[in-house]
Coordinates of C-alpha atoms and ligand atoms in Angstrom, one line a residue:
M963 CA -22.8 60.8 -21.3
P964 CA -21.4 57.6 -22.7
H965 CA -17.6 57.6 -23.4
F966 CA -18.1 56.3 -26.9
D967 CA -20.8 56.0 -29.6
I968 CA -19.7 52.5 -30.4
I969 CA -17.5 50.0 -28.5
T970 CA -16.5 46.8 -30.5
V971 CA -15.7 43.7 -28.6
G972 CA -13.1 42.2 -30.9
G973 CA -11.1 43.8 -33.7
G974 CA -11.2 40.9 -36.2
L975 CA -12.8 41.3 -39.7
G976 CA -16.2 42.3 -38.3
G977 CA -15.1 44.5 -35.4
S978 CA -12.5 46.5 -37.4
A979 CA -14.7 46.8 -40.5
I980 CA -17.7 48.3 -38.5
A981 CA -15.2 50.6 -36.6
K982 CA -13.7 51.9 -39.8
V983 CA -16.9 52.6 -41.6
M984 CA -18.6 54.2 -38.6
A985 CA -15.6 56.3 -37.7
E986 CA -15.6 57.6 -41.2
R987 CA -19.2 58.7 -40.7
G988 CA -18.2 60.7 -37.6
A989 CA -18.9 58.2 -34.8
K990 CA -16.6 58.0 -31.8
V991 CA -15.5 54.4 -31.8
L992 CA -13.4 52.2 -29.5
V993 CA -12.1 48.8 -30.6
L994 CA -11.0 46.4 -27.9
E995 CA -8.9 43.5 -29.2
Q996 CA -7.2 41.0 -27.0
E997 CA -4.5 40.0 -29.5
L998 CA -1.3 42.2 -29.8
C999 CA -0.5 40.5 -33.0
F1000 CA -2.8 38.4 -35.3
R1001 CA -1.7 34.9 -36.1
D1002 CA -2.9 32.1 -38.4
R1003 CA -5.9 30.5 -36.6
V1004 CA -6.9 28.5 -39.7
R1005 CA -9.8 30.8 -40.7
G1006 CA -11.5 31.9 -43.9
E1007 CA -9.3 33.0 -46.7
L1008 CA -11.7 32.7 -49.7
L1009 CA -14.2 35.5 -50.0
A1010 CA -17.1 34.6 -52.4
P1011 CA -18.1 37.1 -55.1
W1012 CA -21.1 38.3 -53.1
G1013 CA -18.8 39.0 -50.2
V1014 CA -16.5 41.0 -52.6
A1015 CA -19.6 43.0 -53.5
E1016 CA -20.2 43.8 -49.8
L1017 CA -16.5 44.8 -49.5
R1018 CA -16.9 47.2 -52.4
E1019 CA -20.1 48.7 -50.9
L1020 CA -18.2 49.3 -47.7
G1021 CA -15.3 51.0 -49.5
L1022 CA -12.9 48.3 -48.2
L1023 CA -11.8 46.6 -51.5
E1024 CA -8.7 48.8 -51.8
T1025 CA -7.6 48.0 -48.2
F1026 CA -7.8 44.3 -49.0
R1027 CA -5.9 44.7 -52.3
T1028 CA -3.1 46.7 -50.6
A1029 CA -2.9 44.0 -48.0
G1030 CA -2.1 41.4 -50.7
A1031 CA -5.6 40.0 -51.6
C1032 CA -5.6 38.2 -55.0
E1033 CA -8.5 38.1 -57.4
V1034 CA -9.4 34.6 -58.4
P1035 CA -11.8 34.5 -61.3
W1036 CA -12.1 30.8 -61.8
L1037 CA -13.9 28.1 -59.7
D1038 CA -14.0 24.4 -60.3
L1039 CA -16.5 22.2 -58.4
G1040 CA -15.2 19.2 -60.3
T1041 CA -17.5 20.0 -63.2
G1042 CA -14.9 22.1 -65.1
P1043 CA -13.7 25.7 -64.6
R1044 CA -16.3 28.4 -64.3
D1045 CA -15.7 32.0 -64.9
L1046 CA -17.1 33.8 -61.9
V1047 CA -16.9 37.3 -63.4
A1048 CA -19.0 36.3 -66.4
T1049 CA -21.5 34.2 -64.5
T1050 CA -22.3 35.9 -61.2
P1051 CA -24.8 38.8 -60.9
Q1052 CA -22.1 40.9 -59.2
R1053 CA -19.7 40.3 -62.2
L1054 CA -16.9 39.8 -59.7
P1055 CA -14.2 37.3 -59.0
A1056 CA -13.6 35.6 -55.6
L1057 CA -10.8 37.1 -53.4
T1058 CA -8.2 35.1 -51.5
Y1059 CA -5.8 36.4 -48.9
S1060 CA -4.0 35.7 -45.7
H1061 CA -6.6 36.2 -42.9
P1062 CA -4.1 37.6 -40.3
Q1063 CA -2.7 40.1 -42.8
I1064 CA -6.2 41.3 -43.6
Q1065 CA -7.0 41.6 -39.9
E1066 CA -3.8 43.8 -39.4
A1067 CA -4.7 45.9 -42.4
L1068 CA -8.3 46.4 -41.3
I1069 CA -7.6 47.3 -37.7
D1070 CA -5.0 49.7 -39.0
A1071 CA -7.6 51.2 -41.4
A1072 CA -10.0 51.6 -38.5
Q1073 CA -7.4 53.5 -36.5
K1074 CA -6.6 55.7 -39.5
A1075 CA -10.3 56.5 -39.9
G1076 CA -10.3 57.9 -36.4
A1077 CA -11.3 54.9 -34.2
E1078 CA -9.4 54.4 -30.9
V1079 CA -7.9 51.0 -31.0
R1080 CA -6.7 49.2 -27.8
R1081 CA -4.8 46.0 -28.3
G1082 CA -3.9 43.4 -25.7
V1083 CA -7.2 44.3 -24.0
A1084 CA -9.6 41.5 -23.2
V1085 CA -13.3 42.2 -22.5
Q1086 CA -14.4 40.2 -19.5
G1087 CA -18.0 41.3 -19.2
I1088 CA -20.9 43.3 -20.7
Q1089 CA -23.8 45.1 -19.1
P1090 CA -26.5 45.7 -21.6
G1091 CA -29.2 48.3 -21.2
A1092 CA -29.7 52.1 -21.3
D1093 CA -26.0 52.8 -20.7
P1094 CA -24.4 49.6 -21.9
T1095 CA -21.0 49.0 -20.4
V1096 CA -18.0 46.8 -21.1
E1097 CA -15.6 45.7 -18.5
C1098 CA -12.1 45.1 -19.9
K1099 CA -8.7 44.2 -18.7
G1100 CA -5.4 45.4 -20.2
N1101 CA -2.0 46.2 -18.8
G1102 CA -3.0 44.7 -15.4
S1103 CA -5.9 47.1 -14.8
V1104 CA -9.6 46.6 -15.1
E1105 CA -11.8 49.4 -16.6
R1106 CA -15.5 49.9 -17.2
I1107 CA -16.4 51.9 -20.3
T1108 CA -19.8 52.9 -21.5
G1109 CA -21.0 53.3 -25.1
R1110 CA -24.2 54.2 -26.8
L1111 CA -24.0 50.9 -28.6
I1112 CA -21.8 47.8 -28.0
V1113 CA -21.0 45.7 -31.1
A1114 CA -20.0 42.2 -30.1
A1115 CA -17.7 40.8 -32.8
D1116 CA -15.7 38.3 -30.7
G1117 CA -15.9 35.4 -33.1
R1118 CA -17.2 31.8 -33.1
N1119 CA -16.6 31.2 -29.4
S1120 CA -18.3 34.5 -28.5
A1121 CA -18.5 35.1 -24.7
A1122 CA -20.1 38.5 -25.3
R1123 CA -23.3 36.9 -26.6
K1124 CA -23.7 35.0 -23.3
W1125 CA -22.9 38.0 -21.2
A1126 CA -25.5 40.0 -23.0
G1127 CA -28.1 37.4 -22.4
F1128 CA -28.7 36.0 -25.9
K1129 CA -29.7 32.4 -26.4
S1130 CA -28.0 30.5 -29.2
Q1131 CA -29.5 27.9 -31.5
R1132 CA -27.5 25.1 -32.8
D1133 CA -27.6 22.7 -35.7
E1134 CA -25.0 19.9 -35.4
H1135 CA -23.4 18.3 -38.4
P1136 CA -21.4 15.0 -38.3
F1137 CA -18.4 16.5 -40.1
L1138 CA -15.1 18.1 -39.2
V1139 CA -13.1 20.6 -41.3
A1140 CA -9.3 20.4 -41.2
G1141 CA -7.2 23.2 -42.7
V1142 CA -3.6 24.1 -43.3
L1143 CA -1.7 26.7 -45.4
L1144 CA 0.6 24.9 -47.9
S1145 CA 3.5 26.0 -50.0
D1146 CA 4.9 24.4 -53.1
V1147 CA 1.5 23.4 -54.5
S1148 CA 1.5 22.8 -58.2
A1149 CA -1.9 24.1 -59.3
R1150 CA -3.5 27.0 -61.3
E1151 CA -3.1 30.2 -59.4
D1152 CA -6.3 31.7 -60.8
L1153 CA -8.6 28.9 -59.9
C1154 CA -10.2 27.7 -56.7
S1155 CA -10.8 23.9 -56.6
I1156 CA -13.6 22.3 -54.5
I1157 CA -14.1 18.6 -54.9
F1158 CA -16.9 16.8 -53.1
N1159 CA -16.7 13.1 -52.8
P1160 CA -20.2 12.0 -51.7
N1161 CA -19.3 8.3 -51.5
S1162 CA -17.0 9.1 -48.5
G1163 CA -18.7 12.3 -47.3
T1164 CA -15.5 14.2 -47.8
A1165 CA -14.7 17.5 -49.6
T1166 CA -11.3 18.9 -50.6
F1167 CA -10.5 22.5 -51.2
A1168 CA -7.5 24.5 -52.5
F1169 CA -7.5 28.3 -52.7
P1170 CA -4.5 30.0 -54.3
Q1171 CA -2.7 32.9 -52.6
G1172 CA 0.2 33.4 -55.1
N1173 CA 3.7 31.9 -55.4
G1174 CA 2.6 28.4 -54.8
R1175 CA 0.9 29.1 -51.5
F1176 CA -2.6 27.7 -51.1
R1177 CA -5.1 27.7 -48.2
T1178 CA -6.4 24.1 -48.2
Y1179 CA -9.1 22.3 -46.3
L1180 CA -10.5 18.8 -46.0
S1181 CA -14.0 18.2 -44.7
Y1182 CA -14.4 14.6 -43.3
P1183 CA -17.0 12.6 -41.3
M1184 CA -16.6 12.6 -37.6
S1185 CA -17.0 8.9 -37.7
A1186 CA -13.4 8.7 -39.3
E1187 CA -11.0 6.8 -37.0
Y1188 CA -8.6 9.8 -36.9
R1189 CA -8.5 13.4 -35.9
I1190 CA -6.4 15.6 -38.2
Q1191 CA -4.9 18.1 -35.7
G1192 CA -1.2 19.2 -35.3
K1193 CA 1.8 19.3 -37.5
E1194 CA 2.6 15.6 -37.1
K1195 CA -0.7 14.8 -38.9
L1196 CA 0.3 16.5 -42.2
A1197 CA 1.1 13.3 -44.0
L1198 CA -2.3 11.9 -43.0
Y1199 CA -4.0 15.2 -44.1
L1200 CA -2.3 15.1 -47.5
A1201 CA -3.0 11.4 -48.0
E1202 CA -6.7 11.7 -47.0
S1203 CA -7.1 14.8 -49.3
V1204 CA -5.7 12.9 -52.3
K1205 CA -7.9 9.8 -51.4
A1206 CA -11.0 12.1 -51.3
A1207 CA -9.9 14.0 -54.5
P1208 CA -7.4 12.0 -56.7
A1209 CA -7.0 15.1 -58.9
F1210 CA -5.1 16.7 -56.0
A1211 CA -2.3 14.1 -56.2
G1212 CA -0.3 16.3 -58.6
F1213 CA -1.1 19.5 -56.6
Y1214 CA 0.2 18.1 -53.4
A1215 CA 3.2 16.1 -54.7
N1216 CA 5.8 18.5 -53.2
A1217 CA 3.6 20.4 -50.8
K1218 CA 4.9 21.6 -47.4
D1219 CA 3.0 23.1 -44.5
C1220 CA 3.6 26.8 -43.6
G1221 CA 1.1 27.2 -40.8
P1222 CA -0.8 25.3 -38.2
L1223 CA -3.0 22.3 -39.0
A1224 CA -6.3 22.2 -37.1
S1225 CA -9.7 20.6 -37.3
F1226 CA -13.0 22.4 -36.4
D1227 CA -16.6 21.3 -36.0
S1228 CA -18.9 22.2 -38.8
N1229 CA -21.9 23.1 -36.7
D1230 CA -24.1 26.1 -37.4
S1231 CA -24.8 28.2 -34.3
W1232 CA -26.8 31.4 -34.4
I1233 CA -28.8 33.9 -32.5
E1234 CA -32.4 34.7 -33.6
H1235 CA -32.6 38.5 -33.8
P1236 CA -29.0 39.4 -32.8
Y1237 CA -29.8 42.7 -31.2
R1238 CA -31.1 43.6 -27.8
D1239 CA -30.7 46.4 -25.2
A1240 CA -28.0 48.3 -27.0
V1241 CA -25.9 45.3 -27.9
A1242 CA -25.6 44.2 -31.5
L1243 CA -23.9 40.9 -32.5
I1244 CA -22.1 40.7 -35.8
G1245 CA -20.0 38.2 -37.7
D1246 CA -19.5 34.8 -36.1
A1247 CA -20.8 36.1 -32.8
A1248 CA -24.2 36.5 -34.5
A1249 CA -24.0 33.3 -36.6
T1250 CA -21.3 30.8 -37.1
S1251 CA -21.9 28.8 -40.3
D1252 CA -20.5 25.5 -41.6
P1253 CA -17.0 26.4 -42.8
T1254 CA -17.4 23.8 -45.6
Y1255 CA -19.6 26.3 -47.5
G1256 CA -17.3 29.4 -47.0
Q1257 CA -20.0 31.9 -46.2
G1258 CA -18.7 33.3 -42.8
M1259 CA -16.8 36.3 -44.1
S1260 CA -19.4 37.3 -46.6
L1261 CA -22.0 37.2 -43.9
T1262 CA -19.8 39.2 -41.6
L1263 CA -19.4 41.9 -44.2
R1264 CA -23.1 41.9 -44.9
D1265 CA -23.7 42.4 -41.2
V1266 CA -21.3 45.4 -41.2
R1267 CA -23.0 47.0 -44.2
V1268 CA -26.5 46.5 -42.9
L1269 CA -25.7 47.7 -39.5
R1270 CA -23.8 50.7 -40.9
D1271 CA -26.7 51.6 -43.1
Q1272 CA -29.3 51.3 -40.3
L1273 CA -27.2 53.3 -37.8
S1274 CA -26.7 56.0 -40.5
S1275 CA -30.4 56.2 -41.4
V1276 CA -32.1 56.8 -38.1
S1277 CA -31.1 58.7 -34.9
D1278 CA -32.9 56.1 -32.8
W1279 CA -30.1 53.5 -32.6
D1280 CA -32.4 51.0 -30.7
R1281 CA -34.7 51.0 -33.8
A1282 CA -31.7 50.7 -36.1
G1283 CA -30.4 47.7 -34.0
H1284 CA -33.8 45.9 -34.3
R1285 CA -33.9 46.6 -38.1
Y1286 CA -30.4 45.2 -38.5
A1287 CA -31.4 42.1 -36.6
Q1288 CA -34.6 41.5 -38.7
Q1289 CA -32.6 41.6 -41.9
H1290 CA -29.9 39.3 -40.4
D1291 CA -32.5 36.7 -39.6
T1292 CA -33.6 36.6 -43.3
Y1293 CA -30.2 36.4 -45.0
F1294 CA -28.7 34.0 -42.5
A1295 CA -31.7 31.7 -42.7
N1296 CA -31.3 31.6 -46.5
C1297 CA -27.6 30.7 -46.2
H1298 CA -28.4 28.1 -43.6
T1299 CA -31.1 26.5 -45.7
V1300 CA -29.0 26.3 -48.9
S1301 CA -26.0 24.9 -47.0
G1302 CA -28.3 22.2 -45.6
W1303 CA -29.3 21.2 -49.2
F1304 CA -25.6 21.0 -50.2
R1305 CA -24.8 18.9 -47.2
H1306 CA -27.6 16.5 -48.0
I1307 CA -26.6 16.0 -51.7
F1308 CA -22.8 16.1 -51.4
Q1309 CA -21.9 14.9 -47.9
E1310 CA -24.5 13.1 -45.9
Q1311 CA -24.0 9.3 -45.4
T1312 CA -27.6 8.4 -44.8
P1313 CA -29.7 6.0 -47.0
A1314 CA -32.1 8.9 -47.8
A1315 CA -29.2 11.1 -49.0
A1316 CA -27.9 8.2 -51.1
V1317 CA -31.2 7.7 -52.8
Q1318 CA -31.5 11.5 -53.4
R1319 CA -28.0 11.5 -54.9
Q1320 CA -28.9 8.8 -57.4
K1321 CA -31.6 11.1 -58.8
A1322 CA -29.6 14.3 -58.5
M1323 CA -26.0 13.6 -59.6
P1324 CA -26.6 12.4 -63.2
L1325 CA -28.7 15.4 -63.8
I1326 CA -26.1 17.8 -62.3
A1327 CA -23.4 16.2 -64.4
Q1328 CA -25.5 17.0 -67.5
D1329 CA -26.4 20.5 -66.3
P1330 CA -24.3 22.0 -63.5
T1331 CA -26.6 25.0 -63.3
R1332 CA -28.9 22.8 -61.3
I1333 CA -26.6 23.5 -58.3
P1334 CA -28.0 26.6 -56.6
D1335 CA -25.6 29.5 -56.8
H1336 CA -26.3 31.2 -53.5
L1337 CA -22.9 30.4 -52.1
N1338 CA -21.2 32.5 -54.8
S1339 CA -24.0 34.9 -55.7
G1340 CA -25.5 35.5 -52.3
P1341 CA -28.5 34.9 -50.1
D1342 CA -30.7 37.3 -52.0
L1343 CA -31.3 34.7 -54.7
P1344 CA -34.7 33.0 -54.3
V1345 CA -34.7 30.1 -51.8
D1346 CA -37.8 28.1 -52.6
E1347 CA -39.1 24.6 -53.3
T1348 CA -38.5 24.9 -57.0
I1349 CA -34.8 25.6 -56.6
Q1350 CA -34.5 22.7 -54.1
L1351 CA -36.4 20.2 -56.3
R1352 CA -34.3 21.1 -59.3
F1353 CA -31.1 20.6 -57.3
F1354 CA -32.4 17.3 -55.8
G1355 CA -33.2 16.0 -59.3
E1356 CA -36.9 15.9 -58.6
C1357 CA -37.9 18.0 -61.6
Ligands
LIG973 C1 -11.8 26.2 -40.8 C2 -12.5 27.4 -41.2 C3 -12.5 27.8 -42.5 C4 -13.2 28.9 -42.9 N1 -13.3 29.2 -44.3 C5 -14.0 30.3 -44.7 C6 -14.0 30.7 -46.1 O1 -13.3 30.0 -46.9 N2 -14.7 31.7 -46.5 C7 -15.4 32.5 -45.6 O2 -16.1 33.4 -46.0 N3 -15.4 32.2 -44.2 C8 -14.7 31.1 -43.8 N4 -14.6 30.8 -42.4 C9 -15.4 31.7 -41.5 C10 -14.6 33.0 -41.2 O3 -13.3 32.8 -40.8 C11 -15.3 33.8 -40.1 O4 -16.7 33.9 -40.5 C12 -14.8 35.2 -39.9 O5 -13.4 35.1 -39.5 C13 -15.6 35.9 -38.8 O6 -15.0 37.1 -38.5 P1 -15.3 37.8 -37.0 O7 -14.7 39.1 -37.1 O8 -16.8 37.6 -36.7 O9 -14.6 36.8 -36.0 P2 -13.0 36.5 -35.7 O10 -12.3 36.6 -37.0 O11 -12.9 35.3 -34.9 O12 -12.5 37.8 -34.9 C14 -12.9 37.9 -33.5 C15 -11.9 38.8 -32.8 O13 -12.3 39.1 -31.5 C16 -11.2 39.0 -30.6 N5 -11.8 38.6 -29.3 C17 -12.4 37.5 -28.9 N6 -12.8 37.6 -27.7 C18 -12.4 38.8 -27.2 C19 -12.5 39.5 -25.9 N7 -13.1 38.9 -24.9 N8 -11.9 40.7 -25.8 C20 -11.3 41.3 -26.9 N9 -11.2 40.7 -28.1 C21 -11.7 39.5 -28.3 C22 -10.4 37.9 -31.2 O14 -9.0 38.0 -30.8 C23 -10.5 38.1 -32.7 O15 -9.5 39.0 -33.2 C24 -13.9 29.7 -42.0 C25 -13.9 29.4 -40.6 C26 -13.2 28.2 -40.2 C27 -13.1 27.9 -38.8

């Protein structure tokens, strides 16, 4: 007999969420999380309306609210404020929060729902197959534990996906994303600002968290002469952000950092069909998407919902795992395609992209609804040539 129905490798957003919702449905769940205390790793802190809808479906909205999540109804892409509640099919705002606070709240919620949570325990191997096993180390001792299903939710540098024998695909982009939490920012607290500067291939982001604190990012070409990494680069970060988006000069006039400053690659990397031999991958372990387009947490919550629904609908969990993986391929592919369109129009520094922009940008300025809305409204919107041609100013 396996020790547990489900063992999650990682107790971040994905691992804790699946643990909570499956423990609530009577599954015996074990969460293995290496961190004793979550810290700011410069991760996602803006959840798009379609991700908020997933959260609501999972019954986790209240957990986020209690952990301090703020509703942000307005979004400005440089074309003027847009009311997300009035204009998304979900009729929902975006949600912003401190990522580590949400991680603590979720892992706590998983435990309260009946999952066994072990912290300070690092998984160091997985054996997929009929009796899938994890090998983990904590308190100086190594243990092998079997489950009926292993859910690998160990993030963008997932080792679990390699141990379980998955092959990843990679799409490399010539941009980096720097981010830092700032205090003393003078900007609207009910509005997220995202300004693309196609001439320089940069994009600047500010997402409010209340009381003058904003999670901010700057996406910039890898060809830049600098790397924005470490506290000592704050002045450069602020200066480059304002250069990319002059409207941010007022926002950042008195800004101070209140967390680490780090840059990440913006590559997409994913697994086709993220299930095999009683191991399911979810969240960033299944697909890491370009942070510039802020889809990672919504995708993670979609993974949790789809996997939960499949595991709850059939007793054959192998079948459930394959069905989850099939759905994952479709919705991730849609996100991937649409993000590629955005990168081409708003960021790429190639002659072909410049020509396309000359057609697209004047039409977008007249009618911002030409911009596809998948990043707010989700990957179930149609993704076809008509949508692309309209965005690209070809019709
Ligand atoms: C710069 C940046 C900005 C982003 N901005 C956004 C945004 O605005 N909106 C958005 O939706 N998404 C954003 N994202 C993406 C988002 O942060 C991720 O998609 C999300 O955090 C994925 O959650 P996860 O649970 O899969 O992984 P993680 O949050 O990385 O959690 C993985 C967990 O597994 C644990 N772990 C790892 N290895 C082991 C092991 N061997 N044993 C035990 N535990 C282990 C880790 O400690 C961690 O707690 C951004 C990402 C980056 C890098």
